[in-house]
Every structure is written in C-alpha cells, then in structure tokens.
Amino acid sequence: MKTVNNTVDTPFYCYSMEIMVKRYRALREALKSQRATIYYAVKANPNLAVIKTFANEGSGADVVSIGELHRCLAAGIPTNKIVFAGVGKTRAEIAEALSVGIYQLNVESEPELQVINEIAMSLGVKANIGLRVNPDVDAKTHAKITTGLKENKFGVDLIRAPSIFKIAKSLENISLKSLSVHIGSQLLDLEPYRAAYTKVAEMTLHLRSLGFQIDHLDLGGGIGIPYQGEISPDLNSFSDIIQGTVGDLECELSFEPGRYLVGESGILVTRVIYVKKGRGKKFIIVDGAMNDLIRPTLYDGHHDIVPVQQFDQDTKPYLCDVVGPICESGDYLAQNRMLPKLEENDLLAVKSVGAYGAAMSSTYNSRPLIPEILINGDSFSVIRRRQTVQENMGLETIPKWLIDE
Ligand SMILES: *Cc1c(COP(=O)(O)O)cnc(C)c1O
C-alpha cells in the first residue's frame, strides 16, 4: 500500500486482479457441468485492463452501448463472444454491432425487432437475436436495481413471447432462437432465480410446442456480494437451480455477471481533509466524494470503511459520517459509522467498490475523474490516470458572440 500511496495521489480506485480472476474461475467451475458461457457485464467496471483480465480468462462480454462494444474490441474480446443488451439501442448502434459481427443482440421490444431486421437487410446479414422476457419476478433487491417486475421497463411480457416469435419468423433477416432474462442486481437470495428460470423453461417448452426452435437461453447476471457481512449466494446451489429448471432443455446457456466478478476486488482510497465536530457525531471530511462513488447516496449502498493505518484494538471509536467536499447533503460515503480517532491526512479505504464505482463516476463540481490502479501480486499499474482540469474543460467552447472584441 505504501508504494502506491507514494506515487498516486488520493482519491483513487485500487483493484486486485487476483480477486477478479478467482471469482471468474469459481463461477466457471460451478457452471462446468452446464453448457455455459460467461459474458462479463462490462458496465460494472469498463476499464480496459479489467475487460482484458476477463478476456485473458476466455470470458465473453455483455455490453449495453457502442462505447462498451469498442472497449471490448480494444481489450481483445473476440467479436463472436459479445452480446449487446439494452432497451434503447439506437439505429447507429445496431448498424455498428451488426457490421462488427457480434454474437447476439438481445431485443427488448417489437419496434426494436423491426428496426434490427431493416438494418440487417440493408447490410445483407442475418441478425442473431435473443428475446429478453420479463418474468414478473421480484428479485428482492433495491428498487433501483430490480428489473424483472412487470412495472419495470425491461424486456417484453412473457406472455407476449409467442406473438413476437411469430413476427420474427416472418422477418427475413432475423434469427430468433434464444430467450433472455435478467431480473435485477445484487441478489442474495437464489429463490427469485428459481422462479424466473422456471418461467423461462415453461415458455421454452410452450414455444417449442408451437413449432419455434430455441437452442439458447441467456440467464442474466445479478449475483450479489457481501457488503456488510451478508452471506453471498452459494454457487453450487445456483448451479443446482439451473440444472433443476432449465437443465433438461438441451440449450446452450449464457450468464452475464458484473458485480459478482469485480465488486469485491476494489477499494477507494481517500484522505482525510478535516475532522469537524458536529452534534453528537464527527464529520470526517475526505477528498473522495459522491461524484467518485455514488452508490451510498443513489442506492443506499453500504460500504465498509477502514483506516489504512492500523489502530490499537483499544482505541476508542467515535460516531462519524464520512463525507465529501461537494455541496450536497447527499454527498457522503458513509453515515453513522464507528471509526477510530482520525486526523488530517489519514487514509481510509472504502471497501467493495469494484463494481458500479468508477463506472458511475462523474465530474460534478468539476472534479476530474480519479485514477484507477490494478494490483497484480507485488506490482501495480495505473490503469487510468487522473483526468486534468484542462481535459475536463477541453470539450467546451465559448461562442464568439459572448467574447468581447
Ligand atoms: C447490468 C446487467 C447485468 C449485470 O448485472 P450484475 O448485477 O452486475 O451482475 C447483466 N445483464 C444485463 C442485461 C444487465 O443489464
């Protein structure tokens, strides 16, 4: 830690490559009895070095924008191992994805299906499509990351699947032989998976009875991680659920984990600027803020925070809020935590921020994007340097009419 601290200023993200690889291999191992491919959900952490880590393990990638597609190509994910998901793919994005020749596009509406057919026709290709269905299953997770309820915008109602398969059959440049489902993120309970996969299996049999071919099921991501001592889902039980629900359908299976693969690999290192006494608690004002890590305020996300320096066991802890310098009451990394007596310049590590941390950061308050570091054994590499203030302003211009002669 010392070397890193000596060369990179706070705040910064720091990831362990070892943990990412370990998680990937554990999932790979748990799924080895299934005909399964893992597609890393790039949105969880789109850094090129992170994608490359999974590419080297043989992973595919699940992308939700053309930007993510280009990251995958730059990081060496083979085009035939890329799946494109999302409710609002634009015509330009679809055209590019089809030209590049990715494995599959997951379609979320009938108009999208028509547009893909049109574009595929103009390019003279056949588009490999999966239909994302909404199984109306409660993933029992935070409201902002549940996606499989009928009131959510995602997928098409399961009961509409047959009519969409019928339309797809009439479209010359569409090949639809796959169902896809993703019910939400940070699932700690496996039962919602069982419920969703059971519905997908029933629909697969129903579609087959109607004469449609289905040879592929995309079973989504969402596996949760412990943020405050929760027990993460047992991968072997997950595998048993898969076997028990879709195991006899002889389909190829896809999984798209994001958070599970990268979440626990990352910390955010931040430095104490001031310690301010409030009523009944202290405010630890640090140099990291909600623009760097928005999970606490957006999702009520809990991240354990520990001092980087070791404290004596018997150091008396104090009730604290760990807050950033941004002018928003929502700018906190943690509230009501017991932390030892901290002073200016002490370093804190905010834990389990490898997923949806740097990925969701912004430059609010004109705070430049912060560095990301990848640790590999004894060595480390800066995999994203800090943005400069000049770069942060660089896209902007002042119109001539505002400038005096
Ligand atoms: C976000 C997303 C994932 C990954 O979710 P995690 O909870 O990070 O595993 C997988 N599939 C789709 C379609 C997604 O939108």
CSV table of C-alpha atoms and ligand atoms in Angstrom, one decimal:
chain,number,residue,atom,x,y,z
A,1,MET,CA,0.0,0.0,0.0
A,2,LYS,CA,2.8,2.3,0.8
A,3,THR,CA,4.4,2.3,-2.6
A,4,VAL,CA,1.0,3.1,-4.2
A,5,ASN,CA,0.4,5.9,-1.8
A,6,ASN,CA,3.8,7.3,-2.6
A,7,THR,CA,3.2,7.6,-6.3
A,8,VAL,CA,-0.6,8.1,-6.7
A,9,ASP,CA,-2.5,10.9,-5.0
A,10,THR,CA,-5.8,10.3,-3.4
A,11,PRO,CA,-8.6,9.7,-4.1
A,12,PHE,CA,-8.1,6.7,-6.3
A,13,TYR,CA,-9.6,3.3,-7.0
A,14,CYS,CA,-7.5,0.2,-6.5
A,15,TYR,CA,-8.4,-3.3,-7.8
A,16,SER,CA,-7.0,-6.7,-7.1
A,17,MET,CA,-6.6,-8.7,-10.4
A,18,GLU,CA,-6.3,-11.8,-8.3
A,19,ILE,CA,-9.8,-11.5,-6.8
A,20,MET,CA,-11.3,-10.9,-10.2
A,21,VAL,CA,-9.7,-14.0,-11.6
A,22,LYS,CA,-10.6,-16.0,-8.5
A,23,ARG,CA,-14.3,-15.1,-8.9
A,24,TYR,CA,-14.3,-15.8,-12.6
A,25,ARG,CA,-12.8,-19.2,-12.1
A,26,ALA,CA,-15.1,-20.1,-9.2
A,27,LEU,CA,-18.1,-19.3,-11.3
A,28,ARG,CA,-16.6,-21.2,-14.3
A,29,GLU,CA,-16.1,-24.2,-12.0
A,30,ALA,CA,-19.6,-24.1,-10.5
A,31,LEU,CA,-21.1,-24.0,-14.0
A,32,LYS,CA,-18.8,-26.6,-15.6
A,33,SER,CA,-21.5,-29.2,-15.8
A,34,GLN,CA,-23.7,-26.9,-17.9
A,35,ARG,CA,-23.1,-25.9,-21.5
A,36,ALA,CA,-22.4,-22.4,-20.3
A,37,THR,CA,-20.5,-19.3,-21.4
A,38,ILE,CA,-19.8,-16.4,-19.1
A,39,TYR,CA,-20.2,-12.9,-20.6
A,40,TYR,CA,-18.7,-10.3,-18.3
A,41,ALA,CA,-21.2,-7.4,-17.8
A,42,VAL,CA,-18.9,-4.6,-18.8
A,43,LYS,CA,-21.0,-1.8,-17.3
A,44,ALA,CA,-19.9,-2.9,-13.8
A,45,ASN,CA,-16.4,-1.8,-14.5
A,46,PRO,CA,-15.5,-0.9,-18.0
A,47,ASN,CA,-11.8,-0.2,-17.5
A,48,LEU,CA,-9.8,-1.7,-20.5
A,49,ALA,CA,-7.5,-3.5,-18.1
A,50,VAL,CA,-10.4,-5.1,-16.3
A,51,ILE,CA,-12.0,-6.2,-19.5
A,52,LYS,CA,-8.6,-7.6,-20.6
A,53,THR,CA,-8.3,-9.5,-17.4
A,54,PHE,CA,-11.5,-11.4,-18.2
A,55,ALA,CA,-10.6,-11.7,-21.9
A,56,ASN,CA,-7.5,-13.5,-20.9
A,57,GLU,CA,-9.6,-15.9,-18.9
A,58,GLY,CA,-11.6,-16.7,-22.0
A,59,SER,CA,-14.7,-14.7,-21.0
A,60,GLY,CA,-17.2,-13.1,-23.4
A,61,ALA,CA,-18.7,-9.7,-22.7
A,62,ASP,CA,-22.2,-8.3,-22.3
A,63,VAL,CA,-22.4,-4.7,-23.5
A,64,VAL,CA,-25.1,-2.0,-23.3
A,65,SER,CA,-23.7,0.7,-25.6
A,66,ILE,CA,-21.5,1.1,-28.6
A,67,GLY,CA,-18.9,2.6,-26.3
A,68,GLU,CA,-18.7,-0.6,-24.3
A,69,LEU,CA,-18.5,-2.6,-27.5
A,70,HIS,CA,-15.4,-0.6,-28.6
A,71,ARG,CA,-13.8,-1.1,-25.2
A,72,CYS,CA,-14.3,-4.9,-25.6
A,73,LEU,CA,-12.8,-4.9,-29.1
A,74,ALA,CA,-9.8,-2.8,-27.8
A,75,ALA,CA,-9.3,-5.2,-24.9
A,76,GLY,CA,-9.3,-8.2,-27.1
A,77,ILE,CA,-12.7,-9.8,-26.5
A,78,PRO,CA,-13.5,-11.8,-29.7
A,79,THR,CA,-16.4,-10.3,-31.6
A,80,ASN,CA,-18.3,-13.6,-31.6
A,81,LYS,CA,-18.2,-13.5,-27.8
A,82,ILE,CA,-20.0,-10.2,-27.4
A,83,VAL,CA,-23.7,-9.8,-26.6
A,84,PHE,CA,-25.5,-6.4,-26.9
A,85,ALA,CA,-28.3,-5.7,-24.4
A,86,GLY,CA,-30.4,-2.7,-23.5
A,87,VAL,CA,-33.8,-1.2,-24.1
A,88,GLY,CA,-32.8,1.7,-26.2
A,89,LYS,CA,-30.3,0.7,-28.8
A,90,THR,CA,-30.1,3.4,-31.5
A,91,ARG,CA,-30.1,2.6,-35.2
A,92,ALA,CA,-26.5,3.7,-35.4
A,93,GLU,CA,-25.6,1.3,-32.6
A,94,ILE,CA,-27.4,-1.6,-34.1
A,95,ALA,CA,-25.8,-1.0,-37.5
A,96,GLU,CA,-22.4,-0.9,-36.0
A,97,ALA,CA,-22.9,-4.0,-33.9
A,98,LEU,CA,-24.2,-5.9,-36.9
A,99,SER,CA,-21.3,-4.7,-39.1
A,100,VAL,CA,-18.8,-5.8,-36.5
A,101,GLY,CA,-20.4,-9.1,-36.3
A,102,ILE,CA,-21.1,-9.7,-32.6
A,103,TYR,CA,-22.7,-12.9,-31.4
A,104,GLN,CA,-26.1,-11.7,-30.4
A,105,LEU,CA,-28.4,-8.7,-29.8
A,106,ASN,CA,-30.9,-9.1,-27.0
A,107,VAL,CA,-34.1,-7.4,-28.1
A,108,GLU,CA,-36.4,-5.8,-25.7
A,109,SER,CA,-39.4,-4.6,-27.8
A,110,GLU,CA,-41.2,-5.3,-31.0
A,111,PRO,CA,-40.3,-1.9,-32.6
A,112,GLU,CA,-36.6,-2.8,-31.9
A,113,LEU,CA,-37.0,-6.1,-33.7
A,114,GLN,CA,-38.4,-4.4,-36.8
A,115,VAL,CA,-35.5,-1.9,-36.8
A,116,ILE,CA,-32.9,-4.6,-36.5
A,117,ASN,CA,-34.5,-6.5,-39.4
A,118,GLU,CA,-34.4,-3.4,-41.5
A,119,ILE,CA,-30.8,-2.6,-40.8
A,120,ALA,CA,-29.7,-6.3,-41.1
A,121,MET,CA,-31.4,-6.3,-44.5
A,122,SER,CA,-29.6,-3.2,-45.7
A,123,LEU,CA,-26.3,-4.8,-44.6
A,124,GLY,CA,-27.2,-8.1,-46.1
A,125,VAL,CA,-26.7,-10.0,-42.9
A,126,LYS,CA,-28.9,-12.2,-40.7
A,127,ALA,CA,-29.1,-10.9,-37.1
A,128,ASN,CA,-28.8,-13.4,-34.3
A,129,ILE,CA,-31.4,-12.3,-31.7
A,130,GLY,CA,-32.4,-13.2,-28.2
A,131,LEU,CA,-35.7,-12.0,-26.9
A,132,ARG,CA,-35.5,-10.5,-23.4
A,133,VAL,CA,-38.5,-11.5,-21.5
A,134,ASN,CA,-39.8,-10.0,-18.3
A,135,PRO,CA,-40.8,-12.9,-16.0
A,136,ASP,CA,-42.5,-10.6,-13.4
A,137,VAL,CA,-40.4,-11.9,-10.5
A,138,ASP,CA,-39.4,-9.9,-7.5
A,139,ALA,CA,-35.7,-10.1,-7.2
A,140,LYS,CA,-35.9,-8.8,-3.6
A,141,THR,CA,-33.3,-6.2,-4.1
A,142,HIS,CA,-33.1,-2.4,-4.0
A,143,ALA,CA,-35.9,-0.7,-6.1
A,144,LYS,CA,-33.4,1.0,-8.4
A,145,ILE,CA,-31.8,-2.3,-9.4
A,146,THR,CA,-34.8,-4.6,-9.8
A,147,THR,CA,-35.5,-5.2,-13.4
A,148,GLY,CA,-37.8,-8.2,-13.6
A,149,LEU,CA,-41.1,-6.8,-12.4
A,150,LYS,CA,-43.8,-6.1,-14.9
A,151,GLU,CA,-43.8,-2.4,-13.9
A,152,ASN,CA,-40.1,-2.2,-14.9
A,153,LYS,CA,-39.1,-1.0,-18.4
A,154,PHE,CA,-37.1,-4.2,-19.3
A,155,GLY,CA,-38.0,-7.0,-21.6
A,156,VAL,CA,-41.4,-8.0,-23.0
A,157,ASP,CA,-44.1,-9.6,-21.0
A,158,LEU,CA,-43.5,-13.3,-21.0
A,159,ILE,CA,-47.0,-14.0,-22.4
A,160,ARG,CA,-46.2,-11.9,-25.5
A,161,ALA,CA,-43.2,-14.1,-26.4
A,162,PRO,CA,-45.1,-16.4,-28.8
A,163,SER,CA,-46.5,-13.5,-30.8
A,164,ILE,CA,-43.0,-11.9,-31.1
A,165,PHE,CA,-41.6,-15.2,-32.2
A,166,LYS,CA,-44.2,-15.4,-34.8
A,167,ILE,CA,-43.3,-11.9,-36.1
A,168,ALA,CA,-39.6,-12.8,-36.0
A,169,LYS,CA,-40.3,-15.8,-38.1
A,170,SER,CA,-41.7,-13.6,-40.8
A,171,LEU,CA,-38.7,-11.3,-40.8
A,172,GLU,CA,-36.2,-12.4,-43.3
A,173,ASN,CA,-33.0,-11.0,-41.7
A,174,ILE,CA,-33.8,-12.1,-38.1
A,175,SER,CA,-32.8,-15.4,-36.5
A,176,LEU,CA,-34.6,-15.7,-33.1
A,177,LYS,CA,-33.8,-18.9,-31.2
A,178,SER,CA,-33.0,-17.5,-27.8
A,179,LEU,CA,-34.7,-16.3,-24.7
A,180,SER,CA,-33.0,-13.9,-22.3
A,181,VAL,CA,-33.8,-12.9,-18.7
A,182,HIS,CA,-32.2,-10.6,-16.2
A,183,ILE,CA,-34.2,-9.9,-13.1
A,184,GLY,CA,-32.0,-7.5,-11.2
A,185,SER,CA,-28.8,-6.9,-9.4
A,186,GLN,CA,-27.3,-7.7,-6.0
A,187,LEU,CA,-29.4,-10.8,-5.5
A,188,LEU,CA,-28.5,-12.6,-2.3
A,189,ASP,CA,-31.5,-14.9,-2.3
A,190,LEU,CA,-31.5,-17.6,-5.0
A,191,GLU,CA,-35.2,-18.2,-5.0
A,192,PRO,CA,-36.0,-15.4,-7.4
A,193,TYR,CA,-33.7,-17.1,-9.9
A,194,ARG,CA,-35.5,-20.4,-9.5
A,195,ALA,CA,-38.8,-18.6,-10.1
A,196,ALA,CA,-37.6,-16.7,-13.2
A,197,TYR,CA,-35.8,-19.7,-14.7
A,198,THR,CA,-38.9,-21.9,-14.1
A,199,LYS,CA,-41.0,-19.5,-16.1
A,200,VAL,CA,-38.4,-19.3,-18.8
A,201,ALA,CA,-38.3,-23.1,-19.0
A,202,GLU,CA,-42.1,-23.3,-19.3
A,203,MET,CA,-42.1,-20.7,-22.0
A,204,THR,CA,-39.3,-22.6,-23.9
A,205,LEU,CA,-41.4,-25.7,-23.9
A,206,HIS,CA,-44.5,-23.8,-24.9
A,207,LEU,CA,-42.7,-22.1,-27.8
A,208,ARG,CA,-41.3,-25.4,-29.0
A,209,SER,CA,-44.8,-26.9,-28.9
A,210,LEU,CA,-45.8,-24.0,-31.2
A,211,GLY,CA,-43.1,-25.1,-33.6
A,212,PHE,CA,-40.4,-22.5,-32.7
A,213,GLN,CA,-36.8,-23.5,-32.3
A,214,ILE,CA,-35.0,-22.5,-29.1
A,215,ASP,CA,-31.4,-23.6,-28.6
A,216,HIS,CA,-30.0,-20.9,-26.3
A,217,LEU,CA,-31.0,-19.3,-23.0
A,218,ASP,CA,-29.4,-16.2,-21.6
A,219,LEU,CA,-29.9,-16.4,-17.9
A,220,GLY,CA,-28.6,-12.9,-17.0
A,221,GLY,CA,-26.4,-11.6,-14.1
A,222,GLY,CA,-27.2,-10.2,-10.7
A,223,ILE,CA,-25.4,-12.5,-8.3
A,224,GLY,CA,-24.9,-10.5,-5.1
A,225,ILE,CA,-21.8,-9.9,-3.0
A,226,PRO,CA,-21.5,-9.2,0.7
A,227,TYR,CA,-21.3,-5.5,1.5
A,228,GLN,CA,-21.9,-5.8,5.3
A,229,GLY,CA,-21.3,-9.4,6.2
A,230,GLU,CA,-24.2,-10.8,4.3
A,231,ILE,CA,-23.7,-14.3,3.0
A,232,SER,CA,-23.3,-14.4,-0.8
A,233,PRO,CA,-25.2,-17.0,-2.7
A,234,ASP,CA,-23.7,-20.4,-2.9
A,235,LEU,CA,-22.6,-21.1,-6.5
A,236,ASN,CA,-23.2,-24.8,-6.3
A,237,SER,CA,-26.8,-24.1,-5.1
A,238,PHE,CA,-27.1,-21.7,-8.1
A,239,SER,CA,-25.8,-24.4,-10.4
A,240,ASP,CA,-28.4,-26.9,-8.9
A,241,ILE,CA,-31.2,-24.4,-9.5
A,242,ILE,CA,-30.1,-24.0,-13.2
A,243,GLN,CA,-29.9,-27.8,-13.6
A,244,GLY,CA,-33.3,-28.2,-11.9
A,245,THR,CA,-35.1,-25.6,-14.0
A,246,VAL,CA,-33.5,-25.4,-17.5
A,247,GLY,CA,-31.1,-28.3,-17.3
A,248,ASP,CA,-33.1,-30.7,-19.4
A,249,LEU,CA,-33.8,-28.3,-22.3
A,250,GLU,CA,-30.5,-29.0,-24.1
A,251,CYS,CA,-29.9,-25.3,-24.6
A,252,GLU,CA,-26.7,-23.5,-24.6
A,253,LEU,CA,-26.6,-21.2,-21.6
A,254,SER,CA,-25.2,-17.7,-21.1
A,255,PHE,CA,-24.5,-15.9,-17.9
A,256,GLU,CA,-23.8,-12.2,-17.6
A,257,PRO,CA,-22.3,-11.4,-14.1
A,258,GLY,CA,-20.9,-8.0,-13.4
A,259,ARG,CA,-20.9,-7.1,-9.8
A,260,TYR,CA,-20.0,-10.6,-8.6
A,261,LEU,CA,-16.8,-10.7,-10.7
A,262,VAL,CA,-15.4,-7.3,-9.8
A,263,GLY,CA,-17.3,-5.8,-6.8
A,264,GLU,CA,-15.1,-7.2,-4.0
A,265,SER,CA,-11.9,-6.6,-5.9
A,266,GLY,CA,-11.9,-2.9,-5.4
A,267,ILE,CA,-11.3,-0.3,-2.8
A,268,LEU,CA,-11.5,3.5,-2.9
A,269,VAL,CA,-8.6,5.1,-1.1
A,270,THR,CA,-9.4,8.6,0.2
A,271,ARG,CA,-7.6,11.0,2.5
A,272,VAL,CA,-9.0,12.9,5.5
A,273,ILE,CA,-9.0,16.7,4.8
A,274,TYR,CA,-10.7,17.8,8.0
A,275,VAL,CA,-12.3,16.4,11.1
A,276,LYS,CA,-15.3,18.5,12.0
A,277,LYS,CA,-17.2,18.2,15.3
A,278,GLY,CA,-20.9,18.1,14.9
A,279,ARG,CA,-23.7,17.5,17.4
A,280,GLY,CA,-23.2,14.0,18.8
A,281,LYS,CA,-21.0,12.9,15.9
A,282,LYS,CA,-18.0,13.8,13.9
A,283,PHE,CA,-17.9,14.6,10.2
A,284,ILE,CA,-14.8,13.1,8.6
A,285,ILE,CA,-14.4,15.3,5.5
A,286,VAL,CA,-12.4,13.3,2.9
A,287,ASP,CA,-11.2,14.0,-0.6
A,288,GLY,CA,-13.4,11.4,-2.2
A,289,ALA,CA,-17.0,12.3,-2.9
A,290,MET,CA,-20.3,11.3,-4.4
A,291,ASN,CA,-19.1,12.1,-7.9
A,292,ASP,CA,-16.4,9.4,-7.4
A,293,LEU,CA,-18.7,6.9,-5.7
A,294,ILE,CA,-22.4,7.5,-5.9
A,295,ARG,CA,-23.6,4.1,-4.6
A,296,PRO,CA,-24.1,5.3,-1.0
A,297,THR,CA,-26.5,8.1,-1.9
A,298,LEU,CA,-28.1,6.6,-5.0
A,299,TYR,CA,-28.8,3.0,-3.8
A,300,ASP,CA,-28.4,3.5,0.0
A,301,GLY,CA,-25.3,1.3,-0.7
A,302,HIS,CA,-23.3,0.3,2.4
A,303,HIS,CA,-19.5,0.1,2.0
A,304,ASP,CA,-17.4,-0.8,5.0
A,305,ILE,CA,-14.7,1.8,5.6
A,306,VAL,CA,-11.5,1.0,7.4
A,307,PRO,CA,-8.4,3.2,8.2
A,308,VAL,CA,-5.5,2.2,6.0
A,309,GLN,CA,-3.2,2.6,9.0
A,310,GLN,CA,-3.5,0.0,11.8
A,311,PHE,CA,-5.0,1.3,15.1
A,312,ASP,CA,-4.7,-0.3,18.5
A,313,GLN,CA,-7.6,-2.6,19.3
A,314,ASP,CA,-8.4,-0.5,22.3
A,315,THR,CA,-8.6,2.9,20.5
A,316,LYS,CA,-11.9,4.4,21.4
A,317,PRO,CA,-14.2,4.6,18.3
A,318,TYR,CA,-16.3,7.6,17.6
A,319,LEU,CA,-19.7,8.0,15.8
A,320,CYS,CA,-18.9,9.5,12.4
A,321,ASP,CA,-20.2,10.5,9.0
A,322,VAL,CA,-17.7,10.2,6.2
A,323,VAL,CA,-18.5,13.0,3.8
A,324,GLY,CA,-17.0,14.6,0.6
A,325,PRO,CA,-16.5,18.2,-0.2
A,326,ILE,CA,-19.4,18.5,-2.6
A,327,CYS,CA,-22.2,21.0,-2.0
A,328,GLU,CA,-25.0,18.4,-1.5
A,329,SER,CA,-26.3,16.8,1.7
A,330,GLY,CA,-26.3,13.5,-0.3
A,331,ASP,CA,-22.5,13.7,-0.6
A,332,TYR,CA,-21.5,11.0,1.9
A,333,LEU,CA,-19.6,7.8,1.6
A,334,ALA,CA,-21.0,6.5,4.9
A,335,GLN,CA,-23.3,7.7,7.7
A,336,ASN,CA,-23.3,6.8,11.4
A,337,ARG,CA,-20.2,4.6,11.5
A,338,MET,CA,-17.9,3.9,14.4
A,339,LEU,CA,-14.4,4.9,13.4
A,340,PRO,CA,-11.2,5.4,15.5
A,341,LYS,CA,-9.9,8.9,16.1
A,342,LEU,CA,-8.8,10.2,12.7
A,343,GLU,CA,-6.7,13.1,11.9
A,344,GLU,CA,-5.9,15.2,8.8
A,345,ASN,CA,-4.0,13.2,6.1
A,346,ASP,CA,-5.1,9.8,7.5
A,347,LEU,CA,-6.1,7.4,4.7
A,348,LEU,CA,-9.3,5.5,4.6
A,349,ALA,CA,-10.2,2.5,2.4
A,350,VAL,CA,-13.8,2.3,1.2
A,351,LYS,CA,-14.4,-1.4,0.5
A,352,SER,CA,-16.1,-3.5,-2.2
A,353,VAL,CA,-16.3,-0.7,-4.7
A,354,GLY,CA,-15.0,-2.6,-7.8
A,355,ALA,CA,-18.5,-2.7,-9.3
A,356,TYR,CA,-20.5,0.4,-10.2
A,357,GLY,CA,-17.9,2.6,-8.5
A,358,ALA,CA,-15.6,4.2,-11.1
A,359,ALA,CA,-18.1,3.1,-13.7
A,360,MET,CA,-20.7,5.5,-12.4
A,361,SER,CA,-18.4,8.4,-11.5
A,362,SER,CA,-18.9,11.9,-12.9
A,363,THR,CA,-17.1,15.2,-12.9
A,364,TYR,CA,-19.8,17.0,-10.8
A,365,ASN,CA,-18.3,20.1,-9.1
A,366,SER,CA,-15.7,20.0,-11.9
A,367,ARG,CA,-13.8,17.3,-10.0
A,368,PRO,CA,-11.7,15.4,-12.6
A,369,LEU,CA,-12.1,11.6,-12.9
A,370,ILE,CA,-9.8,9.9,-10.4
A,371,PRO,CA,-7.1,7.3,-11.1
A,372,GLU,CA,-7.6,3.5,-11.2
A,373,ILE,CA,-4.9,1.1,-10.2
A,374,LEU,CA,-4.6,-2.6,-10.8
A,375,ILE,CA,-2.6,-4.8,-8.4
A,376,ASN,CA,-1.0,-8.0,-9.6
A,377,GLY,CA,0.9,-9.8,-6.9
A,378,ASP,CA,3.7,-7.4,-5.7
A,379,SER,CA,3.3,-5.0,-8.6
A,380,PHE,CA,0.7,-2.5,-9.6
A,381,SER,CA,-0.1,-0.4,-12.7
A,382,VAL,CA,-2.0,2.8,-13.1
A,383,ILE,CA,-4.8,1.7,-15.5
A,384,ARG,CA,-6.4,5.1,-15.7
A,385,ARG,CA,-4.5,8.2,-14.8
A,386,ARG,CA,-6.2,11.2,-13.2
A,387,GLN,CA,-8.0,13.5,-15.6
A,388,THR,CA,-6.6,17.0,-15.7
A,389,VAL,CA,-8.8,20.1,-15.1
A,390,GLN,CA,-7.8,21.2,-18.6
A,391,GLU,CA,-9.1,17.9,-20.1
A,392,ASN,CA,-12.3,18.4,-18.1
A,393,MET,CA,-12.9,21.8,-19.7
A,394,GLY,CA,-11.5,20.7,-23.1
A,395,LEU,CA,-14.8,19.7,-24.7
A,396,GLU,CA,-16.3,23.2,-24.2
A,397,THR,CA,-16.1,26.3,-26.2
A,398,ILE,CA,-17.4,29.8,-25.6
A,399,PRO,CA,-19.4,31.2,-28.6
A,400,LYS,CA,-17.9,34.1,-30.4
A,401,TRP,CA,-20.8,36.4,-29.5
A,402,LEU,CA,-20.0,36.1,-25.9
A,403,ILE,CA,-16.5,37.2,-26.3
A,404,ASP,CA,-15.7,41.0,-26.4
A,405,GLU,CA,-13.7,42.3,-29.3
B,1,LIG,C1,-26.5,-4.9,-15.5
B,1,LIG,C2,-26.8,-6.2,-16.2
B,1,LIG,C3,-26.1,-7.3,-15.9
B,1,LIG,C4,-25.1,-7.4,-14.8
B,1,LIG,O1,-25.7,-7.3,-13.5
B,1,LIG,P1,-24.8,-7.5,-12.2
B,1,LIG,O2,-25.8,-7.4,-11.1
B,1,LIG,O3,-23.7,-6.6,-12.2
B,1,LIG,O4,-24.4,-9.0,-12.3
B,1,LIG,C5,-26.3,-8.5,-16.7
B,1,LIG,N1,-27.2,-8.5,-17.7
B,1,LIG,C6,-27.9,-7.4,-18.0
B,1,LIG,C7,-28.9,-7.4,-19.1
B,1,LIG,C8,-27.7,-6.2,-17.3
B,1,LIG,O5,-28.4,-5.1,-17.6
